[in-house]
Amino acid sequence: MTTLSIGLLYGGATLLAMFAGMPIAFALGAVATIFMIAFMPASSVDTITQNVYEEMAQITLLSIPLFILKGSAIGRSPAGQDLYGAFHAWMHRIPGGLGIANVFACALFAAMAGSSPATCSAIGSAGIPEMRKRGYSGSFAAGIIAAGGTLGILLPPSITMILYAVAAEQSRGRLLLAAIGPALLLVALFAGYAVWQFRREYRHARRIHDQTGLYSELLREDDLTMWDKFALLPRVLPFVILLTGVMIALYGGYATPSETAGLGALLALALIAGIYSVWTPRDLQPILVATLRESTMLMFIIGMSLLYSYVMSYLHISQSTAEWIVALQLSRWVLLAAILVFVAVLGFFLPPVSIIVMTAPIILPPLRAAGFDLIWFGVVMTIVMEMGLIHPPVGLNLFVIKNIAPDIPLRDVIWGVVPFVVLMVIAVVILCISPEIATWLPDLVMGK
């Protein structure tokens, strides 16, 4: 069989296994093993366990379960609600301040937890009912939380970006630093839209009130004292200090990523024990079980992804595909656009982890040959994958929102996130025009 035929069979078998409902790790491992038996020497089957073990035994991957433990500890405590409450208190007088508070709370919580579903659940469980109570439309309330939750895979410590760094063989430190500028750009765009949409809904509510006398909670003004504002800070500041300390330890060169992750996890457990009295075995069991479940899943995916990539490389599928793309002699920006559209389409069906595993061996060599910075591309690709978290049919954040706000129709949730998808597209265009937004901070901290 030709390489093209084998490649089409390989890709088709993988998609078939995934769409059949098989877990990602098992789908990758099963397809790779079948093709090893069918198209590779019989002795290669003996190397399966060795290849998987060597990939999972890398010391660089130790940070993943530790960051997951840190995120699980924070995500399964009332920290998210307290964080949201503090932002709300300090921003309630700004037009659309409640929406902005949700965006900022999502961003800060994502930076502490590193998980999009956890961010959506923790901030949305408090933010959505509060926005609905204050007269915000269901679609706006759901959309802003779903979009804010996507920052969980962009802001450090993003597990998705760590996986990309491993797949692209790039520095994790540089990649996580490169994500901060674009993340702040998205926060600014989301907050700006929150102000615009609030003004729009406020004018509508005011017009109805003037015409019919019907009162909307959007027209209500809160009067919180300075004491009320400062009273909310003691529970929030320790987590902010934790986040700052972890960032300083990691990027200041005081600790390796794995050491930083371990320190962050231990401090997060200490904080929830001291602030929320979460320290008994019964309290800690959900945190540890969730950590073990997610860590095992991700580590198994990583191990199987190496086996999958090894088979793809041995059968010359990835090399031939990359050579074919290069032979098309597309201009570098047309090449980039085609690849990003390809990633966006995959996002309709696959989660970010699967997209990275499946596409990295194919798309990264042509991009490197075209002169693109793979650190910069990792950030852009992550933003494109963020869109997949808030559009159907996968849209993980959509279903998290539907779970915590079952009274909001899924149709309204989807319409609520559409403007944020547009804002993400705008952010990608801005990053293409000004890549320094992503590259200046890692260059400043770690040198060129």
CSV table of C-alpha atoms in Angstrom, one decimal:
chain,number,residue,atom,x,y,z
A,1,MET,CA,0.0,0.0,0.0
A,2,THR,CA,1.1,3.6,-0.6
A,3,THR,CA,1.9,6.0,2.2
A,4,LEU,CA,-1.2,8.0,1.2
A,5,SER,CA,-3.5,5.0,1.5
A,6,ILE,CA,-2.0,4.0,4.9
A,7,GLY,CA,-2.2,7.6,6.1
A,8,LEU,CA,-5.9,7.9,5.1
A,9,LEU,CA,-6.6,4.5,6.8
A,10,TYR,CA,-4.7,5.7,9.9
A,11,GLY,CA,-6.6,8.9,10.2
A,12,GLY,CA,-9.9,7.3,9.4
A,13,ALA,CA,-9.5,4.6,11.9
A,14,THR,CA,-8.6,7.1,14.6
A,15,LEU,CA,-11.6,9.2,13.9
A,16,LEU,CA,-13.9,6.1,13.8
A,17,ALA,CA,-12.5,5.0,17.2
A,18,MET,CA,-13.1,8.4,18.8
A,19,PHE,CA,-16.5,9.0,17.4
A,20,ALA,CA,-17.5,5.5,18.5
A,21,GLY,CA,-17.1,6.8,22.1
A,22,MET,CA,-13.8,5.1,22.9
A,23,PRO,CA,-11.7,7.1,25.4
A,24,ILE,CA,-9.0,9.1,23.7
A,25,ALA,CA,-6.1,7.1,25.2
A,26,PHE,CA,-7.5,3.8,24.3
A,27,ALA,CA,-8.4,5.0,20.8
A,28,LEU,CA,-4.9,6.2,20.1
A,29,GLY,CA,-3.3,3.1,21.6
A,30,ALA,CA,-5.6,0.6,19.9
A,31,VAL,CA,-5.2,2.2,16.4
A,32,ALA,CA,-1.4,2.4,16.9
A,33,THR,CA,-1.2,-1.2,18.0
A,34,ILE,CA,-3.3,-2.5,15.1
A,35,PHE,CA,-1.2,-0.6,12.6
A,36,MET,CA,2.0,-1.8,14.2
A,37,ILE,CA,0.8,-5.4,13.8
A,38,ALA,CA,-0.4,-4.9,10.2
A,39,PHE,CA,2.4,-2.7,8.7
A,40,MET,CA,5.5,-2.9,11.0
A,41,PRO,CA,7.9,-5.8,11.9
A,42,ALA,CA,6.6,-8.2,14.5
A,43,SER,CA,9.4,-7.3,16.9
A,44,SER,CA,8.1,-3.7,17.1
A,45,VAL,CA,5.1,-4.8,19.2
A,46,ASP,CA,7.6,-5.8,21.9
A,47,THR,CA,8.5,-2.1,22.3
A,48,ILE,CA,5.0,-0.8,23.1
A,49,THR,CA,5.3,-1.0,26.9
A,50,GLN,CA,8.8,0.5,26.8
A,51,ASN,CA,7.8,3.4,24.6
A,52,VAL,CA,4.7,4.2,26.7
A,53,TYR,CA,6.7,3.9,30.0
A,54,GLU,CA,9.6,6.1,28.8
A,55,GLU,CA,7.2,8.9,27.8
A,56,MET,CA,5.2,8.8,31.0
A,57,ALA,CA,8.4,8.6,33.2
A,58,GLN,CA,9.8,12.0,32.0
A,59,ILE,CA,10.5,14.2,35.0
A,60,THR,CA,9.1,17.2,33.1
A,61,LEU,CA,5.7,15.6,33.2
A,62,LEU,CA,5.6,15.5,37.0
A,63,SER,CA,4.3,19.1,37.1
A,64,ILE,CA,1.0,18.0,35.5
A,65,PRO,CA,-0.5,15.9,38.3
A,66,LEU,CA,0.8,18.5,40.9
A,67,PHE,CA,-0.8,21.4,39.0
A,68,ILE,CA,-4.0,19.3,38.8
A,69,LEU,CA,-3.9,18.8,42.6
A,70,LYS,CA,-3.5,22.5,43.1
A,71,GLY,CA,-6.4,23.3,40.8
A,72,SER,CA,-8.6,20.6,42.3
A,73,ALA,CA,-8.0,21.9,45.8
A,74,ILE,CA,-9.0,25.4,44.8
A,75,GLY,CA,-11.8,24.4,42.5
A,76,ARG,CA,-13.5,22.2,45.0
A,77,SER,CA,-13.5,24.8,47.8
A,78,PRO,CA,-15.6,28.0,48.1
A,79,ALA,CA,-12.6,30.1,46.9
A,80,GLY,CA,-14.3,30.8,43.5
A,81,GLN,CA,-17.4,32.3,45.1
A,82,ASP,CA,-15.4,34.4,47.5
A,83,LEU,CA,-13.2,35.6,44.6
A,84,TYR,CA,-16.3,36.6,42.6
A,85,GLY,CA,-17.9,38.3,45.6
A,86,ALA,CA,-14.8,40.5,46.1
A,87,PHE,CA,-14.6,41.5,42.5
A,88,HIS,CA,-18.3,42.3,42.5
A,89,ALA,CA,-18.1,44.5,45.6
A,90,TRP,CA,-15.2,46.5,44.2
A,91,MET,CA,-16.7,46.9,40.6
A,92,HIS,CA,-20.4,47.2,41.2
A,93,ARG,CA,-20.5,51.0,40.5
A,94,ILE,CA,-18.9,50.5,37.0
A,95,PRO,CA,-21.4,50.2,34.2
A,96,GLY,CA,-21.5,46.5,33.5
A,97,GLY,CA,-19.4,46.0,36.6
A,98,LEU,CA,-21.0,42.7,37.5
A,99,GLY,CA,-20.1,41.3,34.1
A,100,ILE,CA,-16.6,42.7,34.4
A,101,ALA,CA,-16.3,41.2,37.8
A,102,ASN,CA,-17.2,37.8,36.4
A,103,VAL,CA,-14.5,38.1,33.7
A,104,PHE,CA,-11.8,39.1,36.1
A,105,ALA,CA,-12.9,36.4,38.6
A,106,CYS,CA,-12.7,33.8,35.8
A,107,ALA,CA,-9.3,35.0,34.8
A,108,LEU,CA,-7.8,35.0,38.3
A,109,PHE,CA,-9.4,31.7,39.2
A,110,ALA,CA,-8.2,30.1,35.9
A,111,ALA,CA,-4.7,31.3,36.7
A,112,MET,CA,-4.9,29.5,40.1
A,113,ALA,CA,-6.8,26.3,38.9
A,114,GLY,CA,-5.6,25.9,35.3
A,115,SER,CA,-8.9,24.2,34.2
A,116,SER,CA,-11.7,25.6,32.1
A,117,PRO,CA,-14.5,23.4,33.4
A,118,ALA,CA,-13.4,24.1,37.0
A,119,THR,CA,-13.4,27.9,36.3
A,120,CYS,CA,-16.9,27.7,34.7
A,121,SER,CA,-18.3,25.7,37.6
A,122,ALA,CA,-16.7,27.6,40.4
A,123,ILE,CA,-17.4,31.2,39.2
A,124,GLY,CA,-20.6,30.4,37.3
A,125,SER,CA,-22.3,28.7,40.3
A,126,ALA,CA,-22.2,32.1,42.0
A,127,GLY,CA,-22.0,34.5,39.1
A,128,ILE,CA,-24.9,33.3,36.9
A,129,PRO,CA,-27.6,33.4,39.6
A,130,GLU,CA,-26.3,36.8,40.8
A,131,MET,CA,-26.4,38.2,37.2
A,132,ARG,CA,-29.9,36.8,36.6
A,133,LYS,CA,-31.1,38.3,39.9
A,134,ARG,CA,-29.7,41.7,38.8
A,135,GLY,CA,-31.7,41.6,35.6
A,136,TYR,CA,-29.0,40.4,33.2
A,137,SER,CA,-30.4,38.2,30.3
A,138,GLY,CA,-29.8,34.5,30.6
A,139,SER,CA,-27.8,34.4,27.3
A,140,PHE,CA,-25.5,37.2,28.4
A,141,ALA,CA,-24.9,35.7,31.9
A,142,ALA,CA,-24.2,32.3,30.5
A,143,GLY,CA,-22.0,33.6,27.6
A,144,ILE,CA,-19.7,35.6,29.8
A,145,ILE,CA,-19.1,32.8,32.2
A,146,ALA,CA,-18.6,30.2,29.4
A,147,ALA,CA,-16.2,32.5,27.6
A,148,GLY,CA,-14.4,33.5,30.8
A,149,GLY,CA,-13.9,29.8,31.6
A,150,THR,CA,-12.0,29.2,28.4
A,151,LEU,CA,-9.1,31.3,29.9
A,152,GLY,CA,-8.4,28.1,32.0
A,153,ILE,CA,-6.5,26.6,29.0
A,154,LEU,CA,-4.6,29.8,28.3
A,155,LEU,CA,-3.5,31.3,31.6
A,156,PRO,CA,-0.7,29.5,33.5
A,157,PRO,CA,-0.6,26.8,34.7
A,158,SER,CA,-2.5,25.5,31.7
A,159,ILE,CA,-2.3,21.8,31.4
A,160,THR,CA,-3.2,22.1,27.7
A,161,MET,CA,-0.2,24.4,27.0
A,162,ILE,CA,2.1,22.1,29.0
A,163,LEU,CA,1.0,19.2,26.7
A,164,TYR,CA,1.6,21.4,23.6
A,165,ALA,CA,5.1,22.3,25.0
A,166,VAL,CA,5.8,18.6,25.3
A,167,ALA,CA,4.5,17.8,21.8
A,168,ALA,CA,6.3,20.7,20.2
A,169,GLU,CA,9.5,20.2,22.3
A,170,GLN,CA,9.4,23.8,23.4
A,171,SER,CA,10.2,25.5,26.7
A,172,ARG,CA,7.2,25.3,29.1
A,173,GLY,CA,8.4,28.5,30.9
A,174,ARG,CA,8.5,30.5,27.7
A,175,LEU,CA,5.2,29.2,26.5
A,176,LEU,CA,3.4,29.9,29.8
A,177,LEU,CA,4.9,33.4,29.9
A,178,ALA,CA,3.9,34.0,26.2
A,179,ALA,CA,0.3,33.3,27.1
A,180,ILE,CA,0.0,36.1,29.7
A,181,GLY,CA,-0.2,39.0,27.2
A,182,PRO,CA,-2.8,37.4,24.9
A,183,ALA,CA,-4.8,36.3,28.0
A,184,LEU,CA,-4.9,39.9,29.2
A,185,LEU,CA,-5.9,41.0,25.7
A,186,LEU,CA,-8.9,38.6,25.8
A,187,VAL,CA,-9.8,39.8,29.3
A,188,ALA,CA,-9.9,43.3,28.0
A,189,LEU,CA,-12.0,42.4,25.0
A,190,PHE,CA,-14.4,40.4,27.1
A,191,ALA,CA,-14.7,43.2,29.7
A,192,GLY,CA,-15.3,45.8,26.9
A,193,TYR,CA,-18.0,43.7,25.5
A,194,ALA,CA,-19.6,43.3,29.0
A,195,VAL,CA,-19.8,47.0,29.3
A,196,TRP,CA,-21.3,47.5,25.8
A,197,GLN,CA,-23.8,44.7,26.3
A,198,PHE,CA,-24.8,45.9,29.7
A,199,ARG,CA,-25.4,49.4,28.4
A,200,ARG,CA,-27.5,47.9,25.6
A,201,GLU,CA,-29.7,45.9,28.0
A,202,TYR,CA,-29.8,48.8,30.5
A,203,ARG,CA,-31.2,51.2,27.8
A,204,HIS,CA,-33.8,48.5,26.8
A,205,ALA,CA,-34.8,48.1,30.5
A,206,ARG,CA,-35.0,51.9,31.0
A,207,ARG,CA,-37.1,52.3,27.8
A,208,ILE,CA,-39.6,49.6,29.0
A,209,HIS,CA,-39.7,51.2,32.4
A,210,ASP,CA,-40.5,54.6,31.0
A,211,GLN,CA,-43.2,53.3,28.7
A,212,THR,CA,-44.9,50.7,30.9
A,213,GLY,CA,-43.6,51.3,34.4
A,214,LEU,CA,-42.2,47.7,34.5
A,215,TYR,CA,-39.2,47.7,36.8
A,216,SER,CA,-36.0,45.7,36.0
A,217,GLU,CA,-33.3,44.9,38.5
A,218,LEU,CA,-30.8,46.2,36.0
A,219,LEU,CA,-31.9,49.7,37.1
A,220,ARG,CA,-31.1,49.1,40.8
A,221,GLU,CA,-28.0,50.6,42.3
A,222,ASP,CA,-26.2,49.0,45.2
A,223,ASP,CA,-24.7,51.0,48.0
A,224,LEU,CA,-21.8,49.0,49.5
A,225,THR,CA,-19.7,50.7,52.1
A,226,MET,CA,-15.9,50.7,52.1
A,227,TRP,CA,-16.1,48.3,55.1
A,228,ASP,CA,-18.2,45.9,53.1
A,229,LYS,CA,-15.5,45.9,50.4
A,230,PHE,CA,-12.6,45.3,52.7
A,231,ALA,CA,-14.5,42.6,54.6
A,232,LEU,CA,-14.4,40.4,51.6
A,233,LEU,CA,-10.6,40.6,51.0
A,234,PRO,CA,-9.2,38.4,53.8
A,235,ARG,CA,-10.4,35.2,52.2
A,236,VAL,CA,-9.2,36.2,48.7
A,237,LEU,CA,-5.8,37.7,49.3
A,238,PRO,CA,-4.1,34.5,50.5
A,239,PHE,CA,-5.0,32.9,47.1
A,240,VAL,CA,-3.7,35.9,45.2
A,241,ILE,CA,-0.5,35.8,47.3
A,242,LEU,CA,-0.3,32.0,46.5
A,243,LEU,CA,-0.6,32.8,42.7
A,244,THR,CA,2.0,35.6,42.9
A,245,GLY,CA,4.4,33.4,44.9
A,246,VAL,CA,4.1,30.5,42.4
A,247,MET,CA,4.7,32.8,39.5
A,248,ILE,CA,7.8,34.4,41.1
A,249,ALA,CA,9.2,31.0,42.1
A,250,LEU,CA,8.7,29.7,38.5
A,251,TYR,CA,9.8,32.6,36.4
A,252,GLY,CA,12.3,34.0,38.8
A,253,GLY,CA,14.4,30.8,38.5
A,254,TYR,CA,14.0,29.9,42.1
A,255,ALA,CA,12.4,26.5,41.4
A,256,THR,CA,11.8,24.2,38.5
A,257,PRO,CA,8.3,23.8,37.1
A,258,SER,CA,7.9,20.5,39.0
A,259,GLU,CA,9.1,22.0,42.3
A,260,THR,CA,6.8,25.0,41.8
A,261,ALA,CA,3.8,22.8,41.1
A,262,GLY,CA,4.5,20.8,44.2
A,263,LEU,CA,4.9,23.9,46.3
A,264,GLY,CA,1.7,25.4,44.9
A,265,ALA,CA,-0.3,22.2,45.5
A,266,LEU,CA,0.9,22.0,49.2
A,267,LEU,CA,0.1,25.6,49.8
A,268,ALA,CA,-3.3,25.4,48.2
A,269,LEU,CA,-4.1,22.4,50.4
A,270,ALA,CA,-2.9,24.4,53.5
A,271,LEU,CA,-5.0,27.4,52.5
A,272,ILE,CA,-8.3,25.6,52.1
A,273,ALA,CA,-7.6,23.8,55.4
A,274,GLY,CA,-6.9,27.1,57.2
A,275,ILE,CA,-9.6,29.2,55.5
A,276,TYR,CA,-12.4,26.8,54.8
A,277,SER,CA,-11.6,24.0,57.3
A,278,VAL,CA,-11.2,21.5,54.5
A,279,TRP,CA,-8.8,19.0,56.1
A,280,THR,CA,-10.6,15.9,57.2
A,281,PRO,CA,-10.2,12.7,55.1
A,282,ARG,CA,-13.9,13.0,54.1
A,283,ASP,CA,-13.3,16.6,52.9
A,284,LEU,CA,-10.1,15.7,51.1
A,285,GLN,CA,-11.4,12.6,49.4
A,286,PRO,CA,-13.2,14.3,46.5
A,287,ILE,CA,-10.1,16.5,45.8
A,288,LEU,CA,-7.7,13.5,45.8
A,289,VAL,CA,-10.0,11.3,43.8
A,290,ALA,CA,-10.6,14.0,41.2
A,291,THR,CA,-6.8,14.6,41.0
A,292,LEU,CA,-6.0,10.9,40.5
A,293,ARG,CA,-8.7,10.5,37.9
A,294,GLU,CA,-7.7,13.5,35.8
A,295,SER,CA,-3.9,12.8,36.2
A,296,THR,CA,-4.3,9.2,35.2
A,297,MET,CA,-6.3,10.1,32.2
A,298,LEU,CA,-3.8,12.8,31.0
A,299,MET,CA,-0.7,10.7,31.7
A,300,PHE,CA,-2.2,7.8,29.8
A,301,ILE,CA,-3.1,10.0,26.9
A,302,ILE,CA,0.5,11.3,26.8
A,303,GLY,CA,1.9,7.8,26.8
A,304,MET,CA,-0.4,6.6,24.1
A,305,SER,CA,0.2,9.8,22.1
A,306,LEU,CA,3.9,9.0,21.9
A,307,LEU,CA,3.1,5.5,20.6
A,308,TYR,CA,0.6,7.0,18.1
A,309,SER,CA,3.2,9.5,16.9
A,310,TYR,CA,5.9,6.8,16.7
A,311,VAL,CA,3.8,4.7,14.5
A,312,MET,CA,2.9,7.7,12.4
A,313,SER,CA,6.5,8.6,12.0
A,314,TYR,CA,7.7,5.0,11.2
A,315,LEU,CA,5.1,4.7,8.5
A,316,HIS,CA,6.2,8.1,7.1
A,317,ILE,CA,2.7,9.5,7.4
A,318,SER,CA,3.6,12.7,9.3
A,319,GLN,CA,6.7,13.3,7.1
A,320,SER,CA,4.9,12.8,3.9
A,321,THR,CA,2.0,15.0,5.0
A,322,ALA,CA,4.4,17.7,6.0
A,323,GLU,CA,6.3,17.5,2.7
A,324,TRP,CA,3.0,17.6,0.8
A,325,ILE,CA,2.0,20.8,2.6
A,326,VAL,CA,5.4,22.4,2.0
A,327,ALA,CA,5.2,21.3,-1.7
A,328,LEU,CA,2.0,23.3,-2.1
A,329,GLN,CA,4.2,26.4,-1.8
A,330,LEU,CA,1.6,28.4,0.0
A,331,SER,CA,2.5,31.8,1.4
A,332,ARG,CA,3.3,31.6,5.1
A,333,TRP,CA,0.1,33.5,6.1
A,334,VAL,CA,-2.1,31.4,3.8
A,335,LEU,CA,-0.5,28.3,5.4
A,336,LEU,CA,-1.2,29.6,8.9
A,337,ALA,CA,-4.8,30.5,8.0
A,338,ALA,CA,-5.4,27.0,6.5
A,339,ILE,CA,-3.9,25.3,9.6
A,340,LEU,CA,-5.9,27.4,12.0
A,341,VAL,CA,-9.2,26.8,10.1
A,342,PHE,CA,-8.3,23.0,10.3
A,343,VAL,CA,-7.8,23.3,14.0
A,344,ALA,CA,-11.1,25.2,14.4
A,345,VAL,CA,-13.0,22.5,12.4
A,346,LEU,CA,-11.4,19.8,14.6
A,347,GLY,CA,-12.7,21.8,17.6
A,348,PHE,CA,-16.2,21.1,16.5
A,349,PHE,CA,-15.7,17.4,17.4
A,350,LEU,CA,-12.6,17.0,19.6
A,351,PRO,CA,-11.3,18.5,22.8
A,352,PRO,CA,-8.0,20.4,22.9
A,353,VAL,CA,-5.9,17.5,24.2
A,354,SER,CA,-6.9,15.3,21.2
A,355,ILE,CA,-6.3,18.1,18.7
A,356,ILE,CA,-2.7,18.6,20.0
A,357,VAL,CA,-1.9,14.9,20.0
A,358,MET,CA,-3.3,14.3,16.5
A,359,THR,CA,-2.0,17.5,14.7
A,360,ALA,CA,1.3,18.3,16.3
A,361,PRO,CA,3.4,15.9,14.2
A,362,ILE,CA,1.8,17.1,11.0
A,363,ILE,CA,1.4,20.9,11.3
A,364,LEU,CA,4.5,21.9,13.3
A,365,PRO,CA,7.2,20.9,10.7
A,366,PRO,CA,5.6,23.1,7.9
A,367,LEU,CA,5.1,26.0,10.3
A,368,ARG,CA,8.7,25.7,11.5
A,369,ALA,CA,9.9,25.6,7.8
A,370,ALA,CA,7.8,28.7,7.1
A,371,GLY,CA,9.6,30.6,9.8
A,372,PHE,CA,6.9,30.8,12.5
A,373,ASP,CA,7.8,31.0,16.1
A,374,LEU,CA,6.3,27.8,17.6
A,375,ILE,CA,5.9,29.5,21.0
A,376,TRP,CA,3.8,32.2,19.4
A,377,PHE,CA,1.9,29.6,17.4
A,378,GLY,CA,1.1,27.6,20.6
A,379,VAL,CA,-0.6,30.6,22.1
A,380,VAL,CA,-2.6,31.3,18.9
A,381,MET,CA,-3.5,27.7,18.5
A,382,THR,CA,-4.7,27.6,22.1
A,383,ILE,CA,-7.0,30.6,21.5
A,384,VAL,CA,-8.5,28.8,18.5
A,385,MET,CA,-9.0,25.7,20.6
A,386,GLU,CA,-10.7,27.9,23.2
A,387,MET,CA,-13.4,28.5,20.6
A,388,GLY,CA,-14.0,24.7,20.6
A,389,LEU,CA,-14.9,24.9,24.3
A,390,ILE,CA,-17.8,27.2,23.6
A,391,HIS,CA,-19.3,26.0,20.4
A,392,PRO,CA,-21.2,22.8,19.7
A,393,PRO,CA,-21.3,19.9,19.3
A,394,VAL,CA,-18.4,19.3,21.8
A,395,GLY,CA,-18.5,22.7,23.6
A,396,LEU,CA,-17.5,21.4,27.0
A,397,ASN,CA,-18.1,24.7,28.7
A,398,LEU,CA,-21.6,24.9,27.3
A,399,PHE,CA,-22.6,21.7,29.0
A,400,VAL,CA,-21.0,22.9,32.3
A,401,ILE,CA,-23.1,26.0,32.1
A,402,LYS,CA,-26.2,24.0,31.3
A,403,ASN,CA,-25.5,21.9,34.3
A,404,ILE,CA,-25.2,24.8,36.8
A,405,ALA,CA,-28.0,26.9,35.1
A,406,PRO,CA,-30.5,24.3,33.8
A,407,ASP,CA,-33.2,27.0,33.5
A,408,ILE,CA,-31.4,28.7,30.7
A,409,PRO,CA,-32.2,27.1,27.3
A,410,LEU,CA,-29.2,25.6,25.5
A,411,ARG,CA,-30.1,27.8,22.5
A,412,ASP,CA,-29.7,30.9,24.6
A,413,VAL,CA,-26.4,29.7,26.0
A,414,ILE,CA,-25.1,29.2,22.4
A,415,TRP,CA,-26.3,32.6,21.2
A,416,GLY,CA,-24.7,34.1,24.3
A,417,VAL,CA,-21.2,32.8,23.4
A,418,VAL,CA,-21.3,33.8,19.7
A,419,PRO,CA,-20.0,37.4,20.4
A,420,PHE,CA,-17.1,35.9,22.4
A,421,VAL,CA,-16.2,33.6,19.6
A,422,VAL,CA,-16.0,36.7,17.4
A,423,LEU,CA,-13.8,38.4,20.0
A,424,MET,CA,-11.4,35.4,20.0
A,425,VAL,CA,-11.1,35.7,16.2
A,426,ILE,CA,-10.3,39.4,16.6
A,427,ALA,CA,-7.7,38.5,19.2
A,428,VAL,CA,-6.1,36.0,16.8
A,429,VAL,CA,-5.9,38.7,14.1
A,430,ILE,CA,-4.4,41.2,16.5
A,431,LEU,CA,-1.7,38.6,17.5
A,432,CYS,CA,-0.9,38.0,13.9
A,433,ILE,CA,-0.5,41.7,13.3
A,434,SER,CA,1.4,42.3,16.6
A,435,PRO,CA,3.1,39.0,17.7
A,436,GLU,CA,5.1,41.0,20.2
A,437,ILE,CA,2.0,40.8,22.5
A,438,ALA,CA,2.9,37.2,23.1
A,439,THR,CA,6.7,37.2,22.6
A,440,TRP,CA,7.9,40.3,24.5
A,441,LEU,CA,7.4,38.9,28.1
A,442,PRO,CA,9.3,35.6,27.6
A,443,ASP,CA,12.0,37.5,25.8
A,444,LEU,CA,12.2,40.0,28.6
A,445,VAL,CA,12.3,37.4,31.4
A,446,MET,CA,14.2,34.6,29.8
A,447,GLY,CA,16.1,36.4,27.0
A,448,LYS,CA,15.8,35.9,23.3
